[in-house]
PDB file of C-alpha atoms in Angstrom:
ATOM      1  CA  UNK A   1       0.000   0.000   0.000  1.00 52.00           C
ATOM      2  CA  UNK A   2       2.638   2.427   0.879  1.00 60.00           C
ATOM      3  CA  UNK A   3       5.111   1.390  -2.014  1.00 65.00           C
ATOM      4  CA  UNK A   4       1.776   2.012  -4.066  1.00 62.00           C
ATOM      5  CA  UNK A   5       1.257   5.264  -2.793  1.00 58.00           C
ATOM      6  CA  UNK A   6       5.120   6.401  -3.434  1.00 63.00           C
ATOM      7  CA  UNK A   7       4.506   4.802  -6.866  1.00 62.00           C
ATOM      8  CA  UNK A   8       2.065   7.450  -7.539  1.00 59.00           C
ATOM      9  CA  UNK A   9       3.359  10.102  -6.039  1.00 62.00           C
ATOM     10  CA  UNK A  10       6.409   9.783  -8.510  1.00 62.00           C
ATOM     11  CA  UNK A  11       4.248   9.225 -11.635  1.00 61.00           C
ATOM     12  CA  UNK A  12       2.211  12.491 -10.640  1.00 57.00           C
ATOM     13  CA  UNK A  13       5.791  14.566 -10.245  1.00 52.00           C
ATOM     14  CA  UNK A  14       7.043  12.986 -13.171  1.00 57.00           C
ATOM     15  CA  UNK A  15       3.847  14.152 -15.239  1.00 54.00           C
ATOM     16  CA  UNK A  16       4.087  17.704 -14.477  1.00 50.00           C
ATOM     17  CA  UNK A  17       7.631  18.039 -14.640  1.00 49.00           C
ATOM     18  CA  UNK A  18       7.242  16.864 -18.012  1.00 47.00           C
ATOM     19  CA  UNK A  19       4.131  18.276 -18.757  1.00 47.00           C
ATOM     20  CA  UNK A  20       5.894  21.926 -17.843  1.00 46.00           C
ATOM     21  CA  UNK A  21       8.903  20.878 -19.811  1.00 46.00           C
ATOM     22  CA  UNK A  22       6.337  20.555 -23.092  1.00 43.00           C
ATOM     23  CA  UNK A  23       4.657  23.800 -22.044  1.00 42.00           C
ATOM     24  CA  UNK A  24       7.952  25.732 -21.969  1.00 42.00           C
ATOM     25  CA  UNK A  25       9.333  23.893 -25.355  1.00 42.00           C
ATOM     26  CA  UNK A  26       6.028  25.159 -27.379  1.00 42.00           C
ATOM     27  CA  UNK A  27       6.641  28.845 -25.679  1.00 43.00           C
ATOM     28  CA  UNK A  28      10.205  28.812 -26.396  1.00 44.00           C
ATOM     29  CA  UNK A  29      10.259  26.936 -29.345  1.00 50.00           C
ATOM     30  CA  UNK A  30      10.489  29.681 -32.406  1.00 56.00           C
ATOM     31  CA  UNK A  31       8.147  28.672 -35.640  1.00 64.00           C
ATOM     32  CA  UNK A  32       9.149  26.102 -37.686  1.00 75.00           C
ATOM     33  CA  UNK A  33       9.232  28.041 -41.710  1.00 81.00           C
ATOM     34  CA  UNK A  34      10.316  25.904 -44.884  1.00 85.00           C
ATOM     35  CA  UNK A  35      12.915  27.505 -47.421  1.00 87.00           C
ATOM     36  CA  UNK A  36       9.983  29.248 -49.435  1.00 87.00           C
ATOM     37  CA  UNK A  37       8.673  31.224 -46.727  1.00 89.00           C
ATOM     38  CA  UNK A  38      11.926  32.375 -45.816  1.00 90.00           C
ATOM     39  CA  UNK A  39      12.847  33.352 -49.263  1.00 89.00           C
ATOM     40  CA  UNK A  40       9.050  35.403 -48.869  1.00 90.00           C
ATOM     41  CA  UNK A  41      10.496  36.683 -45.983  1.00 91.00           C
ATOM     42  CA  UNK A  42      14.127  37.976 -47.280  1.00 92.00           C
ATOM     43  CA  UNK A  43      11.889  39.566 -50.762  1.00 92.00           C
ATOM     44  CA  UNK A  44       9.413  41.188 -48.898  1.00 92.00           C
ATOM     45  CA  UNK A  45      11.176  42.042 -45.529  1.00 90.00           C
ATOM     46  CA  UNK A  46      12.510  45.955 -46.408  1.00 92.00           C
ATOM     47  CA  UNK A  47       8.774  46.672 -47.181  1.00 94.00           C
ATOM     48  CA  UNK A  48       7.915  44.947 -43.716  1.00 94.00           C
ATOM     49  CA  UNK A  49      10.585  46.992 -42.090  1.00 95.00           C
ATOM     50  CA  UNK A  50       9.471  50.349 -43.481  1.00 94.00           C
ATOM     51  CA  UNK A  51       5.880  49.137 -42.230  1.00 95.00           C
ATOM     52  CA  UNK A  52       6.471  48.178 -39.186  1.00 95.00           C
ATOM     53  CA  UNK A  53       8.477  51.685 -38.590  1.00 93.00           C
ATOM     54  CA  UNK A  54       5.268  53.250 -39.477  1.00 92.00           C
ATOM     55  CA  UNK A  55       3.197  51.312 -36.920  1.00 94.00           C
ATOM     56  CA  UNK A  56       5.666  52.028 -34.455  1.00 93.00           C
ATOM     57  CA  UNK A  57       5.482  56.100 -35.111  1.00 90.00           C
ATOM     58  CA  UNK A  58       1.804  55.767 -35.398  1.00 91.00           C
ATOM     59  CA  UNK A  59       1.891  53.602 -31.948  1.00 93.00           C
ATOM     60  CA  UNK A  60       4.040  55.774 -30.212  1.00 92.00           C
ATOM     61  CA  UNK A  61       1.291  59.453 -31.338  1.00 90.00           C
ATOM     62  CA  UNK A  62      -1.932  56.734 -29.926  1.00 92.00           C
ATOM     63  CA  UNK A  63       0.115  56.278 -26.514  1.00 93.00           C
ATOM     64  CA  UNK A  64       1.004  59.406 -25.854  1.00 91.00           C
ATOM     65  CA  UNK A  65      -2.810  60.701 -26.825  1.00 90.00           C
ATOM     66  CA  UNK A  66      -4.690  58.274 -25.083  1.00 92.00           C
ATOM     67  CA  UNK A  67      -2.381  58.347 -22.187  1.00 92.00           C
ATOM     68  CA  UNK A  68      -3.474  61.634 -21.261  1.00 90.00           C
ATOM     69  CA  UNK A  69      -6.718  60.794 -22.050  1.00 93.00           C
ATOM     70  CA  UNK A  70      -6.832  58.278 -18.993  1.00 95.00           C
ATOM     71  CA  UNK A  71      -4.850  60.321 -16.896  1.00 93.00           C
ATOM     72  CA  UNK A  72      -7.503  63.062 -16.997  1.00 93.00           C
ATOM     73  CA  UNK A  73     -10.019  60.680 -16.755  1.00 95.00           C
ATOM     74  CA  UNK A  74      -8.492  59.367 -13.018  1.00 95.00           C
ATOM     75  CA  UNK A  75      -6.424  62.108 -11.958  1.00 94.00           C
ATOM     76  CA  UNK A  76      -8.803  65.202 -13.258  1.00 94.00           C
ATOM     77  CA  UNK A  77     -12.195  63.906 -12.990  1.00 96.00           C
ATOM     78  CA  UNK A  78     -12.693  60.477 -11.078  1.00 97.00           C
ATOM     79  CA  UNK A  79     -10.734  61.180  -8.140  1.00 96.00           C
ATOM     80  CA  UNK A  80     -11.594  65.048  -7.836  1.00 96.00           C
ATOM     81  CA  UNK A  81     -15.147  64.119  -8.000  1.00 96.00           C
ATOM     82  CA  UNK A  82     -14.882  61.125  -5.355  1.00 97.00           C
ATOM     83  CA  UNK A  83     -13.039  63.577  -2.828  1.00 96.00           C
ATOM     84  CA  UNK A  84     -16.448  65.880  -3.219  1.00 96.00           C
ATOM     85  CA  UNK A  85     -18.550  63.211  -3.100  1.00 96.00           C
ATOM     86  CA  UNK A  86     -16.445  62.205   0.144  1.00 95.00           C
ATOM     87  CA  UNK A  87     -16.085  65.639   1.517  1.00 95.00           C
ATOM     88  CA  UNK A  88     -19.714  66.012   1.683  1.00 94.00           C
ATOM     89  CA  UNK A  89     -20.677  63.498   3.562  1.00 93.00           C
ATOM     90  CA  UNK A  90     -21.949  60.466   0.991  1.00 93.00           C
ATOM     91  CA  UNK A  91     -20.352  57.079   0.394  1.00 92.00           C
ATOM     92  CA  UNK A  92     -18.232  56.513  -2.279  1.00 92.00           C
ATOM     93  CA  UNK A  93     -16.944  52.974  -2.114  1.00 94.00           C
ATOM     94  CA  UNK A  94     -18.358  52.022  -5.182  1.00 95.00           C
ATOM     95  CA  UNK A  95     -16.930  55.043  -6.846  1.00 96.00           C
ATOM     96  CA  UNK A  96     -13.725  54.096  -5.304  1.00 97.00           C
ATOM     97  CA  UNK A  97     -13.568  50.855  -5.895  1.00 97.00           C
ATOM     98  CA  UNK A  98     -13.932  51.491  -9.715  1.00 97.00           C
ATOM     99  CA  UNK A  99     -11.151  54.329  -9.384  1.00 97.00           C
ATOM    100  CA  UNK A 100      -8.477  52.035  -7.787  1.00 97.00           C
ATOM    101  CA  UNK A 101      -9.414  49.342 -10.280  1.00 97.00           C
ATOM    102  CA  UNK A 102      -8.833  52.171 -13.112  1.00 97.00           C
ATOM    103  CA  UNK A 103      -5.662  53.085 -11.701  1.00 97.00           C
ATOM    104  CA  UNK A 104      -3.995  49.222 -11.682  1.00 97.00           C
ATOM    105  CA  UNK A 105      -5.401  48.789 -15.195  1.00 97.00           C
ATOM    106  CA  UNK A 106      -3.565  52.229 -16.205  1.00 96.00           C
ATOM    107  CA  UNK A 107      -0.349  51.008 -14.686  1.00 95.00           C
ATOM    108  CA  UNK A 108      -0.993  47.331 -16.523  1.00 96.00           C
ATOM    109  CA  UNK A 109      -1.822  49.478 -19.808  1.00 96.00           C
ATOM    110  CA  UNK A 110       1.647  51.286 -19.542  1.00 94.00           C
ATOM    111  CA  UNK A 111       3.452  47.987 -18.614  1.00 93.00           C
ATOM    112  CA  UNK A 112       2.153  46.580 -21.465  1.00 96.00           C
ATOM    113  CA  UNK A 113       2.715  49.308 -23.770  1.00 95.00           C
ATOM    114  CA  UNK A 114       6.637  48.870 -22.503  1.00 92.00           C
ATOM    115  CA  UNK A 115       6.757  45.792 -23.545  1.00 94.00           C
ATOM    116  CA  UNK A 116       5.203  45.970 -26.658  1.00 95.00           C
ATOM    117  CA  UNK A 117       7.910  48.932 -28.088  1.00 93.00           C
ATOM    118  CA  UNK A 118      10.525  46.762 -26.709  1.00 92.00           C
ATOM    119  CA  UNK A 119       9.441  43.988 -28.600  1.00 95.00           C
ATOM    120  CA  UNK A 120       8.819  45.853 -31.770  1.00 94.00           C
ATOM    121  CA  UNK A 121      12.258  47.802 -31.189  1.00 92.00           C
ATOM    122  CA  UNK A 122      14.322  43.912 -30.982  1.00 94.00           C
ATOM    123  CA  UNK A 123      12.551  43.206 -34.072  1.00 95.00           C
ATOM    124  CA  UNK A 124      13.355  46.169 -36.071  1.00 95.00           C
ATOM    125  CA  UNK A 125      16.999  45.219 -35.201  1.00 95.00           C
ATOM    126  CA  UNK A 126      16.844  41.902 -36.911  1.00 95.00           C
ATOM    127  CA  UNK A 127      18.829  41.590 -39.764  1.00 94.00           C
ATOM    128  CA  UNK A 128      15.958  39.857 -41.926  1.00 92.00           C
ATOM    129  CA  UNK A 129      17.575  39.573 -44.949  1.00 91.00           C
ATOM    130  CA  UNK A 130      20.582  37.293 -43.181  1.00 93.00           C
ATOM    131  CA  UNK A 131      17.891  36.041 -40.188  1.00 93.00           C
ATOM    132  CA  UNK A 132      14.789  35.752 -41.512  1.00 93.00           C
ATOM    133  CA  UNK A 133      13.202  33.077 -39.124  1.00 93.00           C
ATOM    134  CA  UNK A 134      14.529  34.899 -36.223  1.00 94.00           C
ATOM    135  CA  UNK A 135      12.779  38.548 -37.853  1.00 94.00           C
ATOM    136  CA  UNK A 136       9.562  36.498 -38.069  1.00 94.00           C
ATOM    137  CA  UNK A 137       9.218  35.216 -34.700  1.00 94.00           C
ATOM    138  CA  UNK A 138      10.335  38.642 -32.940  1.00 95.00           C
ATOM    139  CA  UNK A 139       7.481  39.965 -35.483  1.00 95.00           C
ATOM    140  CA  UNK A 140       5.005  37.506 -34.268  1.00 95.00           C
ATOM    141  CA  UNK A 141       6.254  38.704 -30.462  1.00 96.00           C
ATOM    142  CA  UNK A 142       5.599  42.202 -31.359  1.00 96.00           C
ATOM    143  CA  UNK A 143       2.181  41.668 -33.011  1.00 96.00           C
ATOM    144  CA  UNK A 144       1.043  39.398 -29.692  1.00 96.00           C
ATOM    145  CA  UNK A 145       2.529  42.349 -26.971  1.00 97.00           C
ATOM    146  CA  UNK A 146       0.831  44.693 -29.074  1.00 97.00           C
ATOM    147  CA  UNK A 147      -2.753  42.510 -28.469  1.00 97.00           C
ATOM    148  CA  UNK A 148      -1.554  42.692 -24.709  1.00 97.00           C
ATOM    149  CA  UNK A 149      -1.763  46.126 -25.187  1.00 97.00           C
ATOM    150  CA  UNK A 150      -4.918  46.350 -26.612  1.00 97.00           C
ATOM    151  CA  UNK A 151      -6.457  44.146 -24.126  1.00 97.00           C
ATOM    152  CA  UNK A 152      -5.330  46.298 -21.661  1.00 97.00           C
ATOM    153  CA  UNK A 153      -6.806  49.582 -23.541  1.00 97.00           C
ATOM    154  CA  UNK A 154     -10.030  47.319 -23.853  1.00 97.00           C
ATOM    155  CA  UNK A 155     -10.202  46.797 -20.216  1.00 97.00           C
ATOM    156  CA  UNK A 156      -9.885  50.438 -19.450  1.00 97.00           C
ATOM    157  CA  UNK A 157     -13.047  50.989 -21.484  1.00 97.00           C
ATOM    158  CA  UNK A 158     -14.442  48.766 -19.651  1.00 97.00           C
ATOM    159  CA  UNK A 159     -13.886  50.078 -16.240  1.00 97.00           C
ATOM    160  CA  UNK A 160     -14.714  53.414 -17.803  1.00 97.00           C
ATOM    161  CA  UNK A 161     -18.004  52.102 -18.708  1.00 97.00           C
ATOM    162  CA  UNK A 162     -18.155  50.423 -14.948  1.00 97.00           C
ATOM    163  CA  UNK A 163     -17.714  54.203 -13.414  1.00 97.00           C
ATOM    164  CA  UNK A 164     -20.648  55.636 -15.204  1.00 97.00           C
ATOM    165  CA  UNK A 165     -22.923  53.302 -13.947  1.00 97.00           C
ATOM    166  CA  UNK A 166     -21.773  53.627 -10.185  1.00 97.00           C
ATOM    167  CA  UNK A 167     -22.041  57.509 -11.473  1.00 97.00           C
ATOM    168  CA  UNK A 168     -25.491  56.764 -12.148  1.00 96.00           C
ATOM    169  CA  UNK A 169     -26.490  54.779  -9.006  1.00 96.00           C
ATOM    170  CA  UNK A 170     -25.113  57.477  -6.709  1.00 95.00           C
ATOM    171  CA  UNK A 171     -26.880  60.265  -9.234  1.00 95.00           C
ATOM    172  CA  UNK A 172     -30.250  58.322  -9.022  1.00 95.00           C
ATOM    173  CA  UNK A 173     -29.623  57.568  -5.027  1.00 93.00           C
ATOM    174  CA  UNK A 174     -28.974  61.356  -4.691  1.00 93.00           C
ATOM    175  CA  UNK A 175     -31.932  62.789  -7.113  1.00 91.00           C
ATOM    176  CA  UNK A 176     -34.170  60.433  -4.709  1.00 90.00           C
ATOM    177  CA  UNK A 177     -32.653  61.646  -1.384  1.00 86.00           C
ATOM    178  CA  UNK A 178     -33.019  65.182  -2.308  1.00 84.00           C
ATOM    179  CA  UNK A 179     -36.961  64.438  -3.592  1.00 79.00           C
ATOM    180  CA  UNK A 180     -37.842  63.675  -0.207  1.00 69.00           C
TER     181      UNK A 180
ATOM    182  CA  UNK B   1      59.279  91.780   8.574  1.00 52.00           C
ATOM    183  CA  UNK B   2      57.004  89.655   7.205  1.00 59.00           C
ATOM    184  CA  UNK B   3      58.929  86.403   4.701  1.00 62.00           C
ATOM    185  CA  UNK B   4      57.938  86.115   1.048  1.00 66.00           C
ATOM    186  CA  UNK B   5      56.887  82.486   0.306  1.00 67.00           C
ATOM    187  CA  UNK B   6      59.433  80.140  -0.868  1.00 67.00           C
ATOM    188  CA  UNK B   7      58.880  78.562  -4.187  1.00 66.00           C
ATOM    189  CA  UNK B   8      58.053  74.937  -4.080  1.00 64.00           C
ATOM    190  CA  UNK B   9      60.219  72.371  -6.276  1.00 66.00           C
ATOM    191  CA  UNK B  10      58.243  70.068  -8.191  1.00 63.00           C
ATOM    192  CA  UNK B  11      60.262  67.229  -6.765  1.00 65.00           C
ATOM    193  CA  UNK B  12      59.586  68.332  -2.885  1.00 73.00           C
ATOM    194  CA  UNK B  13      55.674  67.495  -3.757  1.00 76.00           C
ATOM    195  CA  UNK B  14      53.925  63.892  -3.982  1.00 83.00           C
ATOM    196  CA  UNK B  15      52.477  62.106  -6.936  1.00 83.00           C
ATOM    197  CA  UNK B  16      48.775  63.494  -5.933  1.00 83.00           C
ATOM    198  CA  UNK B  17      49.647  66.860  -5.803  1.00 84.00           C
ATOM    199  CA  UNK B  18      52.075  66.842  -9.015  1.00 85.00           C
ATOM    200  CA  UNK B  19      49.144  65.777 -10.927  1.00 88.00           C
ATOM    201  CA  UNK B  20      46.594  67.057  -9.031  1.00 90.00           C
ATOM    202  CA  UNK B  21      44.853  68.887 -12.052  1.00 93.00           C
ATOM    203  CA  UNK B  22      44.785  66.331 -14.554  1.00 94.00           C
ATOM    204  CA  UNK B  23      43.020  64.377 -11.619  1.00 94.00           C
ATOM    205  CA  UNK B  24      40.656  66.908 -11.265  1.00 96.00           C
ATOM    206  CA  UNK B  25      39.463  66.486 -15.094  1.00 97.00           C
ATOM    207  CA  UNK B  26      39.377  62.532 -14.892  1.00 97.00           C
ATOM    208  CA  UNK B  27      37.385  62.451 -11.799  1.00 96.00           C
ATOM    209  CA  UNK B  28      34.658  65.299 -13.230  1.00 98.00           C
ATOM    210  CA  UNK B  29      34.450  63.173 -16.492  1.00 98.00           C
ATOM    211  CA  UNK B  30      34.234  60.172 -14.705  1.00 98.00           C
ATOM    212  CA  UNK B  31      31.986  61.415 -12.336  1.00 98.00           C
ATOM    213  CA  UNK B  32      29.559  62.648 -15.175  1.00 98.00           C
ATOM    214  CA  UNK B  33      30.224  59.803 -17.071  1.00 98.00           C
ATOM    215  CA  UNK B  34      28.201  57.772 -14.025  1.00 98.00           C
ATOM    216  CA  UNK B  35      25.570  60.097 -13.777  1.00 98.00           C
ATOM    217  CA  UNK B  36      25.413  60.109 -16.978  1.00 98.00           C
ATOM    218  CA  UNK B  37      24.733  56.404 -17.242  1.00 97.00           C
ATOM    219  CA  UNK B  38      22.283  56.474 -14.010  1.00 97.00           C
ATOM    220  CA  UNK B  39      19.862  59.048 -15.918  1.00 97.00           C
ATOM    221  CA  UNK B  40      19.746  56.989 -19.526  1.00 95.00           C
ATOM    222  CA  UNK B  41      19.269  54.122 -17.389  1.00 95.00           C
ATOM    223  CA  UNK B  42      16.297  55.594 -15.660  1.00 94.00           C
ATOM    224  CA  UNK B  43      15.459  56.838 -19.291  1.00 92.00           C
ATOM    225  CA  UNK B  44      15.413  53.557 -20.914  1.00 87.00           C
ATOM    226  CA  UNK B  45      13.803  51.600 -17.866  1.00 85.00           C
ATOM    227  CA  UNK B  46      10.796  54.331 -16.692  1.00 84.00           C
ATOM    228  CA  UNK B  47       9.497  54.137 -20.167  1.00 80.00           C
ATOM    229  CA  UNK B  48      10.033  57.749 -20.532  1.00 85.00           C
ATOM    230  CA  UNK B  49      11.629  56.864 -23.948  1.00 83.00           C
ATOM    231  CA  UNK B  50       8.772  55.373 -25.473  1.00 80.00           C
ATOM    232  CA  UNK B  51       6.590  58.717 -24.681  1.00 82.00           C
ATOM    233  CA  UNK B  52       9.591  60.824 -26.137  1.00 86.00           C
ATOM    234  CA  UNK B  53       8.444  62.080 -28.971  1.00 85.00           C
ATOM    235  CA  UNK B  54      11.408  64.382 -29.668  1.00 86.00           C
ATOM    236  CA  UNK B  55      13.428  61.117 -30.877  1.00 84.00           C
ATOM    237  CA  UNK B  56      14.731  61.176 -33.963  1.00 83.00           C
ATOM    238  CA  UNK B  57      11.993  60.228 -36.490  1.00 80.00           C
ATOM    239  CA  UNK B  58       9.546  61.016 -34.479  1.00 82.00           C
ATOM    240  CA  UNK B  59       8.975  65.001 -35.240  1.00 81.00           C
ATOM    241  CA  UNK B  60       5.903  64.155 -37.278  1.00 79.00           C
ATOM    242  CA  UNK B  61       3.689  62.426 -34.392  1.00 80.00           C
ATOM    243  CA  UNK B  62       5.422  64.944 -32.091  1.00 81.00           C
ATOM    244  CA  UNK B  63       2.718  67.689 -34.097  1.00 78.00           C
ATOM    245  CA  UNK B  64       0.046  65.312 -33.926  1.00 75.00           C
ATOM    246  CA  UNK B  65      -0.115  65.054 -30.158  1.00 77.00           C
ATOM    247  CA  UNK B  66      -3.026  66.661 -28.350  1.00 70.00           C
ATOM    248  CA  UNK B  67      -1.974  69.769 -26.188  1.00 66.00           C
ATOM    249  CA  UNK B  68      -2.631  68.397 -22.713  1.00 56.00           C
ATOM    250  CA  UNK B  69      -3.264  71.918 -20.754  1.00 47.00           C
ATOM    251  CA  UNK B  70      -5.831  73.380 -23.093  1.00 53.00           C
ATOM    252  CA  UNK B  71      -7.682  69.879 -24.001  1.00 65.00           C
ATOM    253  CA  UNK B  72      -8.654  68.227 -20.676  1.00 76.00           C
ATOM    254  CA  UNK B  73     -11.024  69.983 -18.136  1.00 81.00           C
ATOM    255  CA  UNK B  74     -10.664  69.499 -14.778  1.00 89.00           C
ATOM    256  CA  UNK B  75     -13.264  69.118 -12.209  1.00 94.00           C
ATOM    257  CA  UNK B  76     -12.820  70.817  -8.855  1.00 95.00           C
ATOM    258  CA  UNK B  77     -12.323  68.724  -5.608  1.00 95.00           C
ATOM    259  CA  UNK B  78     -14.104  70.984  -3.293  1.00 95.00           C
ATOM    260  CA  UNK B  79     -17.288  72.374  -3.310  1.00 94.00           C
ATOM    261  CA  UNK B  80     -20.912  71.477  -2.456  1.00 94.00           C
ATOM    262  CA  UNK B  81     -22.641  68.355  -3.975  1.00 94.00           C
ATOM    263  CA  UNK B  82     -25.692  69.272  -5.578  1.00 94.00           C
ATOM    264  CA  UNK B  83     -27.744  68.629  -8.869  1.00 93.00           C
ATOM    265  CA  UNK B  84     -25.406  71.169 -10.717  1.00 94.00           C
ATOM    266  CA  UNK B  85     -22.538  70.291  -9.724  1.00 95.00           C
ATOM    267  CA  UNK B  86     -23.187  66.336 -10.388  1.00 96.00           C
ATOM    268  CA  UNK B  87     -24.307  67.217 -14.012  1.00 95.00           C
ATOM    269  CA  UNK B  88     -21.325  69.571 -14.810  1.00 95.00           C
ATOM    270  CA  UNK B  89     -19.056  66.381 -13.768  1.00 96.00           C
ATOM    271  CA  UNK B  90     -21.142  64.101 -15.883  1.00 96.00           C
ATOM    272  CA  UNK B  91     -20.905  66.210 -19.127  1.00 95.00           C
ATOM    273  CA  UNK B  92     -16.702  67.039 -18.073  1.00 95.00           C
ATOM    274  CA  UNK B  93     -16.856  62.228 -17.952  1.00 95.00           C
ATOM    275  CA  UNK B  94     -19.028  62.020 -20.565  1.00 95.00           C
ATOM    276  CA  UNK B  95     -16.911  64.062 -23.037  1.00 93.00           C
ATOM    277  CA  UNK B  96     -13.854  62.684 -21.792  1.00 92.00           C
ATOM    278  CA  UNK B  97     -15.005  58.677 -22.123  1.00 94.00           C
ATOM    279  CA  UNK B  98     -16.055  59.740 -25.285  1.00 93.00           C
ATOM    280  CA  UNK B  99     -13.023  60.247 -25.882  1.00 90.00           C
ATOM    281  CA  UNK B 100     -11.343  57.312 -25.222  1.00 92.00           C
ATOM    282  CA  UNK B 101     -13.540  54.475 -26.210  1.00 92.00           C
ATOM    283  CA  UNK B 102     -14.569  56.393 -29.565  1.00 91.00           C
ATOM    284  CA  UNK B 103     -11.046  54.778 -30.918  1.00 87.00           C
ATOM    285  CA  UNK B 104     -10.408  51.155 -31.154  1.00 90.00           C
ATOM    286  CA  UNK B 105      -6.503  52.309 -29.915  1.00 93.00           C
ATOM    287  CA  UNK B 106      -4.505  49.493 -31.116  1.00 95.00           C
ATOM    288  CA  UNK B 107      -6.918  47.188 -32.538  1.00 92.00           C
ATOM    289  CA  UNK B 108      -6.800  45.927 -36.203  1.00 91.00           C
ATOM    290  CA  UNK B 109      -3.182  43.371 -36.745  1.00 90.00           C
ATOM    291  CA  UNK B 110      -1.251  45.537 -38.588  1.00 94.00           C
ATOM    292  CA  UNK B 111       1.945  43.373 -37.567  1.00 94.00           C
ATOM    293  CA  UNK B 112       0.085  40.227 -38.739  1.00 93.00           C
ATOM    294  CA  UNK B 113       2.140  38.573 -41.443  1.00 90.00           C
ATOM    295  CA  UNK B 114      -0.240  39.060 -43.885  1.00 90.00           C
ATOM    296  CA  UNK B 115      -0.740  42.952 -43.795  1.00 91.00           C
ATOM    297  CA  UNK B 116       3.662  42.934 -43.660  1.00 92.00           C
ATOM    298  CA  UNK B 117       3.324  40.769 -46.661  1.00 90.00           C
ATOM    299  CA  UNK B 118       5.784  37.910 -44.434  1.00 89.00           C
ATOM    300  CA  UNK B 119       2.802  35.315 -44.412  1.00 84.00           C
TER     301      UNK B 119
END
């Protein structure tokens, strides 16, 4: 019973060692691409270049403008208006709440951003004419941080969307308090 | 009678003081050379880089970035709460959110290897 119980023990460590080794390979492991892609890769890969310069320009105006748009959003207009709220005596944890969840998704947003010019900065400094399998999968790295990145900016909207309805509540709660 | 100072021989002093300027210039270069690293450090690892838009290449989005003073209202922290102030907020949010989820920033693959033509 006991040898049967060490037996299994083993098997279970041996599965997940193994079963983190496979997980790692596939993250690590860089796309496998035939000599015909590659050759795609070397003809085309000045135009990608130039393109991907252009996304990165573009990228870089979008951050900086929408940025400041969230700043404002917490730092002008969320908070100011939950210290009122506060200040006058009505309860704002709900308000909060949303705020400090804005706040952590801002700071994820410009991790993420980080990340993604990083990413598309290594890739731009691929030789793809002499490495093109290596400029593809640094591509494909840039591409997926810069769907982090929107994920993040979707997740903002979100909690944008989450503040105007605990705007509402407390609007509504305070329209009825003051009917009375 | 007061005595006039006796010249020095070059000999009489140590190694430190012989070259005492030249060390002086090395240890303010390689002072700023340090600091100099610390800051581009900080540069490259805040992030500050990536919202530099005074990079070289980058003078064209520089002009397309929104003037932050003039463009973003601000909504005061004190005051009363009542049913004006509560809707001047809500139109100062509503233009604001507007704002930011009018754009899909980011969206669309344009690194995908089939808009870069690498597919």
């Amino acid at each position: 019973m006991k040898r049967a119980v060490i037996m299994i023990t083993l098997a279970a460590c041996l599965t997940i060692v193994l079963a983190g080794g496979v997980v790692r390979a596939q993250s690590t492991s860089p796309t496998e691409i035939d000599d015909e892609h590659q050759a795609r890769i070397v003809a085309n890969c000045v135009s990608a270049k130039q393109a991907i310069r252009q996304v990165q320009r573009y990228d870089a105006g979008l951050r900086v403008n929408h940025g400041q748009v969230y700043e404002a959003l917490s730092a002008r207009l969320m908070s100011r208006f939950n210290t009122r709220v506060d200040s006058n005596g009505f309860n704002t944890r709900s308000l909060r709440a949303v705020t400090e969840f804005f706040d952590k998704s801002l700071d994820e947003f410009r991790t993420a951003y980080q990340v993604y010019a990083r990413s598309l900065s290594s890739a731009l400094a691929v030789d793809c004419a002499k490495d093109p399998v290596v400029f593809y999968n640094a591509v494909s790295e840039a591409a997926d941080a810069r769907e982090t990145v929107h994920t993040s900016v979707q997740k903002l909207n979100d909690t944008i969307t989450e503040y105007r309805s605990a705007f509402d509540a407390f609007k509504t709660a305070f329209i009825e308090r003051t009917a009375l | 009678m007061q005595e006039s100072p006796q010249p020095i021989d070059d000999q009489q002093l140590g190694f430190w003081q012989q070259h005492r300027y030249l060390l002086l210039i090395v240890f303010s270069v390689a002072i700023s050379v340090v600091l100099v690293g610390v800051s581009m450090t900080l540069y490259y690892t805040s992030g500050a880089e990536q919202l530099d838009l005074s990079r070289p290449g980058y003078e064209a989005v520089a002009e397309q970035v929104e003037e932050d003073a003039g463009t973003y209202d601000s909504y005061s922290a004190i005051g009363d709460i009542n049913e004006d102030s509560i809707n001047e907020f809500e139109e100062l949010f509503t233009g604001q959110a507007k704002r930011a989820t009018d754009v899909d920033a980011f969206g669309g693959s344009p690194l995908g290897p089939e808009a870069l033509g690498i597919d």
